[in-house]
PDB file of C-alpha atoms in Angstrom:
ATOM      1  CA  MET A  24     -14.669  -2.438  -5.746  1.00  0.00           C
ATOM      2  CA  ILE A  25     -14.342  -5.634  -3.769  1.00  0.00           C
ATOM      3  CA  LYS A  26     -12.675  -5.342  -0.363  1.00  0.00           C
ATOM      4  CA  LEU A  27     -10.864  -8.304   1.182  1.00  0.00           C
ATOM      5  CA  LYS A  28      -9.289  -8.235   4.497  1.00  0.00           C
ATOM      6  CA  ALA A  29      -5.817  -9.791   4.955  1.00  0.00           C
ATOM      7  CA  GLY A  30      -6.071 -10.358   8.681  1.00  0.00           C
ATOM      8  CA  ARG A  31      -4.090  -8.329  11.289  1.00  0.00           C
ATOM      9  CA  PRO A  32      -0.373  -8.713  10.512  1.00  0.00           C
ATOM     10  CA  ASP A  33       2.137  -8.873  13.350  1.00  0.00           C
ATOM     11  CA  ARG A  34       5.302  -9.101  11.165  1.00  0.00           C
ATOM     12  CA  ILE A  35       6.102  -7.231   8.032  1.00  0.00           C
ATOM     13  CA  VAL A  36       9.051  -7.549   5.612  1.00  0.00           C
ATOM     14  CA  ALA A  37       9.826  -4.399   3.537  1.00  0.00           C
ATOM     15  CA  VAL A  38      12.484  -4.417   0.834  1.00  0.00           C
ATOM     16  CA  GLY A  39      14.070  -1.898  -1.356  1.00  0.00           C
ATOM     17  CA  ALA A  40      16.826  -1.593  -3.913  1.00  0.00           C
ATOM     18  CA  HIS A  41      17.740   1.947  -2.682  1.00  0.00           C
ATOM     19  CA  CYS A  42      17.292   4.177   0.298  1.00  0.00           C
ATOM     20  CA  ASP A  43      13.739   5.753  -0.028  1.00  0.00           C
ATOM     21  CA  ASP A  44      12.207   3.187  -2.316  1.00  0.00           C
ATOM     22  CA  ILE A  45      10.221   1.645   0.667  1.00  0.00           C
ATOM     23  CA  ALA A  46       9.079   5.001   1.892  1.00  0.00           C
ATOM     24  CA  ILE A  47       7.956   6.259  -1.512  1.00  0.00           C
ATOM     25  CA  GLY A  48       6.153   3.072  -2.609  1.00  0.00           C
ATOM     26  CA  ALA A  49       4.665   1.941   0.613  1.00  0.00           C
ATOM     27  CA  GLY A  50       5.318   4.748   3.324  1.00  0.00           C
ATOM     28  CA  GLY A  51       1.546   5.314   3.744  1.00  0.00           C
ATOM     29  CA  THR A  52       0.801   1.657   4.238  1.00  0.00           C
ATOM     30  CA  LEU A  53       3.625   1.386   6.918  1.00  0.00           C
ATOM     31  CA  LEU A  54       2.232   4.388   8.621  1.00  0.00           C
ATOM     32  CA  THR A  55      -1.266   3.012   8.558  1.00  0.00           C
ATOM     33  CA  LEU A  56      -0.189  -0.574   9.753  1.00  0.00           C
ATOM     34  CA  CYS A  57       2.154   0.811  12.480  1.00  0.00           C
ATOM     35  CA  LEU A  58      -0.289   3.288  13.976  1.00  0.00           C
ATOM     36  CA  ALA A  59      -3.021   0.561  14.170  1.00  0.00           C
ATOM     37  CA  ARG A  60      -0.601  -2.092  15.462  1.00  0.00           C
ATOM     38  CA  PRO A  61       1.756  -0.742  18.122  1.00  0.00           C
ATOM     39  CA  GLY A  62       4.755  -3.113  18.501  1.00  0.00           C
ATOM     40  CA  ILE A  63       4.435  -4.576  15.160  1.00  0.00           C
ATOM     41  CA  ARG A  64       7.721  -6.083  13.828  1.00  0.00           C
ATOM     42  CA  VAL A  65       9.149  -4.593  10.632  1.00  0.00           C
ATOM     43  CA  ASP A  66      12.118  -6.221   8.966  1.00  0.00           C
ATOM     44  CA  ALA A  67      13.444  -3.828   6.385  1.00  0.00           C
ATOM     45  CA  LEU A  68      16.237  -4.516   3.789  1.00  0.00           C
ATOM     46  CA  VAL A  69      17.834  -1.978   1.519  1.00  0.00           C
ATOM     47  CA  LEU A  70      20.442  -3.182  -0.993  1.00  0.00           C
ATOM     48  CA  SER A  71      22.413  -0.130  -1.570  1.00  0.00           C
ATOM     49  CA  GLY A  72      23.625   3.044   0.192  1.00  0.00           C
ATOM     50  CA  GLY A  73      25.196   1.327   3.152  1.00  0.00           C
ATOM     51  CA  GLY A  74      27.918   3.538   4.799  1.00  0.00           C
ATOM     52  CA  THR A  75      26.772   6.732   3.117  1.00  0.00           C
ATOM     53  CA  GLU A  76      24.470   9.657   4.237  1.00  0.00           C
ATOM     54  CA  ARG A  77      21.808   7.653   2.284  1.00  0.00           C
ATOM     55  CA  GLU A  78      21.776   5.141   5.145  1.00  0.00           C
ATOM     56  CA  GLN A  79      21.558   7.749   7.798  1.00  0.00           C
ATOM     57  CA  GLU A  80      18.549   9.174   5.840  1.00  0.00           C
ATOM     58  CA  GLU A  81      16.987   5.753   5.718  1.00  0.00           C
ATOM     59  CA  GLN A  82      17.302   4.925   9.391  1.00  0.00           C
ATOM     60  CA  ALA A  83      15.588   8.158  10.350  1.00  0.00           C
ATOM     61  CA  ALA A  84      12.890   7.847   7.740  1.00  0.00           C
ATOM     62  CA  LEU A  85      11.769   4.313   8.350  1.00  0.00           C
ATOM     63  CA  ALA A  86      11.950   5.072  12.249  1.00  0.00           C
ATOM     64  CA  ALA A  87       9.323   7.840  11.324  1.00  0.00           C
ATOM     65  CA  PHE A  88       7.222   5.792   8.939  1.00  0.00           C
ATOM     66  CA  CYS A  89       7.110   2.890  11.473  1.00  0.00           C
ATOM     67  CA  PRO A  90       6.105   4.622  14.765  1.00  0.00           C
ATOM     68  CA  GLY A  91       5.964   2.393  17.791  1.00  0.00           C
ATOM     69  CA  ALA A  92       7.194  -0.681  15.731  1.00  0.00           C
ATOM     70  CA  ASP A  93       9.889  -3.151  16.496  1.00  0.00           C
ATOM     71  CA  LEU A  94      11.982  -1.915  13.481  1.00  0.00           C
ATOM     72  CA  ARG A  95      15.041  -3.952  12.244  1.00  0.00           C
ATOM     73  CA  LEU A  96      16.758  -2.321   9.377  1.00  0.00           C
ATOM     74  CA  THR A  97      19.739  -3.634   7.265  1.00  0.00           C
ATOM     75  CA  VAL A  98      21.276  -1.392   4.589  1.00  0.00           C
ATOM     76  CA  LEU A  99      23.762  -3.020   2.357  1.00  0.00           C
ATOM     77  CA  LYS A 100      26.594  -1.603  -0.033  1.00  0.00           C
ATOM     78  CA  LEU A 101      25.730  -2.971  -3.438  1.00  0.00           C
ATOM     79  CA  PRO A 102      26.383  -0.265  -5.971  1.00  0.00           C
ATOM     80  CA  ASP A 103      23.316   1.736  -7.375  1.00  0.00           C
ATOM     81  CA  GLY A 104      22.228   0.681 -10.681  1.00  0.00           C
ATOM     82  CA  ARG A 105      24.376  -2.521 -10.718  1.00  0.00           C
ATOM     83  CA  MET A 106      22.134  -5.044  -9.103  1.00  0.00           C
ATOM     84  CA  PRO A 107      22.178  -7.539 -11.932  1.00  0.00           C
ATOM     85  CA  ALA A 108      25.840  -7.829 -11.690  1.00  0.00           C
ATOM     86  CA  HIS A 109      25.652  -8.484  -7.919  1.00  0.00           C
ATOM     87  CA  TRP A 110      22.883 -11.051  -8.160  1.00  0.00           C
ATOM     88  CA  GLU A 111      24.378 -13.540  -5.846  1.00  0.00           C
ATOM     89  CA  GLU A 112      24.985 -11.057  -3.061  1.00  0.00           C
ATOM     90  CA  ALA A 113      21.301  -9.672  -3.417  1.00  0.00           C
ATOM     91  CA  LYS A 114      19.995 -13.275  -3.295  1.00  0.00           C
ATOM     92  CA  SER A 115      21.979 -14.137  -0.414  1.00  0.00           C
ATOM     93  CA  ALA A 116      20.647 -11.031   1.555  1.00  0.00           C
ATOM     94  CA  VAL A 117      17.109 -11.932   0.632  1.00  0.00           C
ATOM     95  CA  GLU A 118      17.641 -15.418   1.819  1.00  0.00           C
ATOM     96  CA  GLU A 119      19.295 -14.410   5.045  1.00  0.00           C
ATOM     97  CA  LEU A 120      16.227 -11.955   5.636  1.00  0.00           C
ATOM     98  CA  ARG A 121      13.836 -14.932   5.110  1.00  0.00           C
ATOM     99  CA  GLY A 122      15.800 -16.949   7.627  1.00  0.00           C
ATOM    100  CA  ARG A 123      15.103 -14.710  10.410  1.00  0.00           C
ATOM    101  CA  THR A 124      11.518 -13.826  10.039  1.00  0.00           C
ATOM    102  CA  GLU A 125       8.035 -15.422   9.124  1.00  0.00           C
ATOM    103  CA  PRO A 126       6.170 -12.296   7.900  1.00  0.00           C
ATOM    104  CA  ASP A 127       2.432 -12.041   7.299  1.00  0.00           C
ATOM    105  CA  LEU A 128       3.111  -9.433   4.514  1.00  0.00           C
ATOM    106  CA  VAL A 129       5.886  -8.595   2.244  1.00  0.00           C
ATOM    107  CA  LEU A 130       6.267  -5.152   0.644  1.00  0.00           C
ATOM    108  CA  ALA A 131       8.573  -5.205  -2.267  1.00  0.00           C
ATOM    109  CA  PRO A 132       9.053  -3.552  -5.773  1.00  0.00           C
ATOM    110  CA  ARG A 133       6.888  -4.570  -8.779  1.00  0.00           C
ATOM    111  CA  THR A 134       8.548  -7.228 -11.236  1.00  0.00           C
ATOM    112  CA  GLU A 135       7.296  -4.800 -13.955  1.00  0.00           C
ATOM    113  CA  ASP A 136       9.254  -1.891 -12.667  1.00  0.00           C
ATOM    114  CA  ALA A 137      11.658  -0.523 -15.530  1.00  0.00           C
ATOM    115  CA  HIS A 138      14.572   0.191 -13.237  1.00  0.00           C
ATOM    116  CA  GLN A 139      16.836  -2.822 -13.230  1.00  0.00           C
ATOM    117  CA  ASP A 140      17.629  -2.720  -9.601  1.00  0.00           C
ATOM    118  CA  HIS A 141      13.938  -2.633  -8.615  1.00  0.00           C
ATOM    119  CA  ARG A 142      12.946  -5.399 -11.052  1.00  0.00           C
ATOM    120  CA  GLY A 143      15.791  -7.610 -10.154  1.00  0.00           C
ATOM    121  CA  LEU A 144      14.900  -7.426  -6.497  1.00  0.00           C
ATOM    122  CA  ALA A 145      11.334  -8.107  -7.257  1.00  0.00           C
ATOM    123  CA  GLN A 146      12.252 -11.272  -9.051  1.00  0.00           C
ATOM    124  CA  LEU A 147      14.195 -12.498  -6.182  1.00  0.00           C
ATOM    125  CA  ILE A 148      11.335 -12.112  -3.441  1.00  0.00           C
ATOM    126  CA  PRO A 149       9.177 -15.121  -4.617  1.00  0.00           C
ATOM    127  CA  THR A 150      12.183 -17.438  -4.495  1.00  0.00           C
ATOM    128  CA  ALA A 151      12.688 -16.764  -0.810  1.00  0.00           C
ATOM    129  CA  PHE A 152       8.991 -15.844   0.410  1.00  0.00           C
ATOM    130  CA  ARG A 153       7.104 -18.644  -1.508  1.00  0.00           C
ATOM    131  CA  ASP A 154       3.990 -18.778   0.637  1.00  0.00           C
ATOM    132  CA  HIS A 155       3.491 -15.149   1.667  1.00  0.00           C
ATOM    133  CA  LEU A 156       1.376 -12.380   0.587  1.00  0.00           C
ATOM    134  CA  VAL A 157       3.753 -10.089  -1.548  1.00  0.00           C
ATOM    135  CA  LEU A 158       2.434  -6.603  -2.468  1.00  0.00           C
ATOM    136  CA  GLY A 159       4.569  -4.982  -5.184  1.00  0.00           C
ATOM    137  CA  TYR A 160       4.614  -1.266  -4.689  1.00  0.00           C
ATOM    138  CA  GLU A 161       5.024   1.373  -7.391  1.00  0.00           C
ATOM    139  CA  ILE A 162       7.560   4.246  -7.748  1.00  0.00           C
ATOM    140  CA  VAL A 163       6.663   7.276 -10.056  1.00  0.00           C
ATOM    141  CA  LYS A 164       9.713   8.260 -12.214  1.00  0.00           C
ATOM    142  CA  TRP A 165      10.650   9.264 -15.835  1.00  0.00           C
ATOM    143  CA  ASP A 166      10.414   5.727 -17.237  1.00  0.00           C
ATOM    144  CA  ALA A 167       6.598   5.970 -17.442  1.00  0.00           C
ATOM    145  CA  ASP A 168       6.277   2.431 -16.217  1.00  0.00           C
ATOM    146  CA  LEU A 169       3.162   2.821 -13.944  1.00  0.00           C
ATOM    147  CA  GLY A 170       0.767  -0.078 -14.660  1.00  0.00           C
ATOM    148  CA  ARG A 171      -2.681  -1.123 -13.734  1.00  0.00           C
ATOM    149  CA  PRO A 172      -2.476  -2.150 -10.096  1.00  0.00           C
ATOM    150  CA  VAL A 173      -4.965  -4.783  -8.646  1.00  0.00           C
ATOM    151  CA  ALA A 174      -4.655  -3.921  -4.752  1.00  0.00           C
ATOM    152  CA  TYR A 175      -5.226  -0.804  -2.973  1.00  0.00           C
ATOM    153  CA  GLN A 176      -4.483   0.415   0.563  1.00  0.00           C
ATOM    154  CA  PRO A 177      -6.550   3.498   1.280  1.00  0.00           C
ATOM    155  CA  LEU A 178      -4.841   6.312   3.134  1.00  0.00           C
ATOM    156  CA  SER A 179      -6.510   8.904   5.389  1.00  0.00           C
ATOM    157  CA  PRO A 180      -5.882  12.346   4.316  1.00  0.00           C
ATOM    158  CA  GLU A 181      -3.802  12.895   7.358  1.00  0.00           C
ATOM    159  CA  VAL A 182      -1.625   9.747   6.662  1.00  0.00           C
ATOM    160  CA  ALA A 183      -1.288  11.016   2.902  1.00  0.00           C
ATOM    161  CA  GLU A 184      -0.034  14.362   4.019  1.00  0.00           C
ATOM    162  CA  GLN A 185       2.206  12.866   6.714  1.00  0.00           C
ATOM    163  CA  LYS A 186       3.789  10.663   4.129  1.00  0.00           C
ATOM    164  CA  VAL A 187       4.613  13.568   1.847  1.00  0.00           C
ATOM    165  CA  ARG A 188       5.985  15.644   4.728  1.00  0.00           C
ATOM    166  CA  LEU A 189       8.240  12.852   5.924  1.00  0.00           C
ATOM    167  CA  LEU A 190       9.559  12.179   2.341  1.00  0.00           C
ATOM    168  CA  GLN A 191      10.531  15.878   2.185  1.00  0.00           C
ATOM    169  CA  GLU A 192      11.944  15.969   5.735  1.00  0.00           C
ATOM    170  CA  HIS A 193      13.991  12.913   5.708  1.00  0.00           C
ATOM    171  CA  TYR A 194      15.571  12.546   2.115  1.00  0.00           C
ATOM    172  CA  PRO A 195      17.209  15.898   1.471  1.00  0.00           C
ATOM    173  CA  SER A 196      19.727  14.274  -0.811  1.00  0.00           C
ATOM    174  CA  GLN A 197      16.725  13.619  -3.165  1.00  0.00           C
ATOM    175  CA  ARG A 198      15.090  17.014  -3.245  1.00  0.00           C
ATOM    176  CA  HIS A 199      16.973  18.115  -6.423  1.00  0.00           C
ATOM    177  CA  ARG A 200      15.294  15.383  -8.572  1.00  0.00           C
ATOM    178  CA  PRO A 201      12.535  16.932 -10.661  1.00  0.00           C
ATOM    179  CA  TRP A 202      10.022  14.146  -9.889  1.00  0.00           C
ATOM    180  CA  TYR A 203      10.685  14.304  -6.088  1.00  0.00           C
ATOM    181  CA  ASP A 204       7.958  16.636  -4.909  1.00  0.00           C
ATOM    182  CA  ARG A 205       4.657  16.968  -3.172  1.00  0.00           C
ATOM    183  CA  GLU A 206       2.522  17.195  -6.314  1.00  0.00           C
ATOM    184  CA  ALA A 207       4.023  13.945  -7.675  1.00  0.00           C
ATOM    185  CA  PHE A 208       3.514  11.985  -4.432  1.00  0.00           C
ATOM    186  CA  LEU A 209       0.067  13.343  -3.406  1.00  0.00           C
ATOM    187  CA  GLY A 210      -1.089  13.424  -7.113  1.00  0.00           C
ATOM    188  CA  LEU A 211      -0.428   9.673  -7.563  1.00  0.00           C
ATOM    189  CA  ALA A 212      -2.248   8.911  -4.158  1.00  0.00           C
ATOM    190  CA  ARG A 213      -5.104  10.936  -5.329  1.00  0.00           C
ATOM    191  CA  ILE A 214      -5.348   8.983  -8.647  1.00  0.00           C
ATOM    192  CA  ARG A 215      -5.138   5.675  -6.845  1.00  0.00           C
ATOM    193  CA  GLY A 216      -7.845   6.929  -4.376  1.00  0.00           C
ATOM    194  CA  ILE A 217     -10.170   7.680  -7.290  1.00  0.00           C
ATOM    195  CA  GLU A 218      -9.571   4.210  -8.489  1.00  0.00           C
ATOM    196  CA  SER A 219     -10.267   2.649  -5.340  1.00  0.00           C
ATOM    197  CA  GLN A 220     -13.176   4.923  -4.395  1.00  0.00           C
ATOM    198  CA  THR A 221     -11.520   6.693  -1.687  1.00  0.00           C
ATOM    199  CA  ARG A 222      -9.577   9.963  -1.154  1.00  0.00           C
ATOM    200  CA  TYR A 223      -6.117   8.686  -1.226  1.00  0.00           C
ATOM    201  CA  ALA A 224      -4.440   5.308  -1.637  1.00  0.00           C
ATOM    202  CA  GLU A 225      -1.269   3.376  -2.333  1.00  0.00           C
ATOM    203  CA  ALA A 226      -1.544   0.714  -4.969  1.00  0.00           C
ATOM    204  CA  PHE A 227       0.144  -2.569  -5.488  1.00  0.00           C
ATOM    205  CA  ALA A 228       0.694  -5.321  -7.884  1.00  0.00           C
ATOM    206  CA  VAL A 229      -0.101  -8.981  -6.740  1.00  0.00           C
ATOM    207  CA  THR A 230       1.790 -11.827  -8.716  1.00  0.00           C
ATOM    208  CA  LYS A 231      -0.265 -14.728  -7.195  1.00  0.00           C
ATOM    209  CA  LEU A 232      -2.901 -14.874  -4.569  1.00  0.00           C
ATOM    210  CA  THR A 233      -4.311 -18.063  -2.974  1.00  0.00           C
ATOM    211  CA  LEU A 234      -7.957 -17.844  -1.748  1.00  0.00           C
ATOM    212  CA  ASP A 235      -9.420 -19.783   1.141  1.00  0.00           C
ATOM    213  CA  LEU A 236     -13.272 -19.410   0.709  1.00  0.00           C
ATOM    214  CA  GLY A 237     -14.170 -22.603   2.478  1.00  0.00           C
ATOM    215  CA  GLU A 238     -14.002 -21.173   6.104  1.00  0.00           C
TER     216      GLU A 238
END
């Protein structure tokens, strides 16, 4: 296992197609970063759920997942499951987000995600964030689309447990889903931990990575 450091990010962008995507896919990473970097800026964009109880859930959840951060959250009202039909609106939102921040790290869905909303958003990110480190997070679900990740963020046992607790606490609208439970979230983190020779981890896809080995 090769370990590369990506510096100390001061600005993060996190995007999701739905409320809870960011927290499920990268909640442990956000907790780790925000606890280590008080005052870090987090610009978050969610494409759907605006004006509903889901937006209220997301506001409370991301505040908990980004303790001490300068969090700036935008939740839009695109219809769930219809992002391809609202491509221009989604693209404009991503470009507007890019116009107001210069992030050190972008957390986004994977381009290989089977859900059309996740995949569509993932495809938009490189068109706006062309020269940035983009980590594509994974979301466990019935599609059986989990792949072979290439990047891992280790999570301490305390952070892994906190992530699961916050997911259960802040998204009551999702508790009825058969895959939305402690075993699923902690089990995947344990598997990714095994793969990265640690106890727990979150895993990410990386589409392109430019190295600077000369300094």
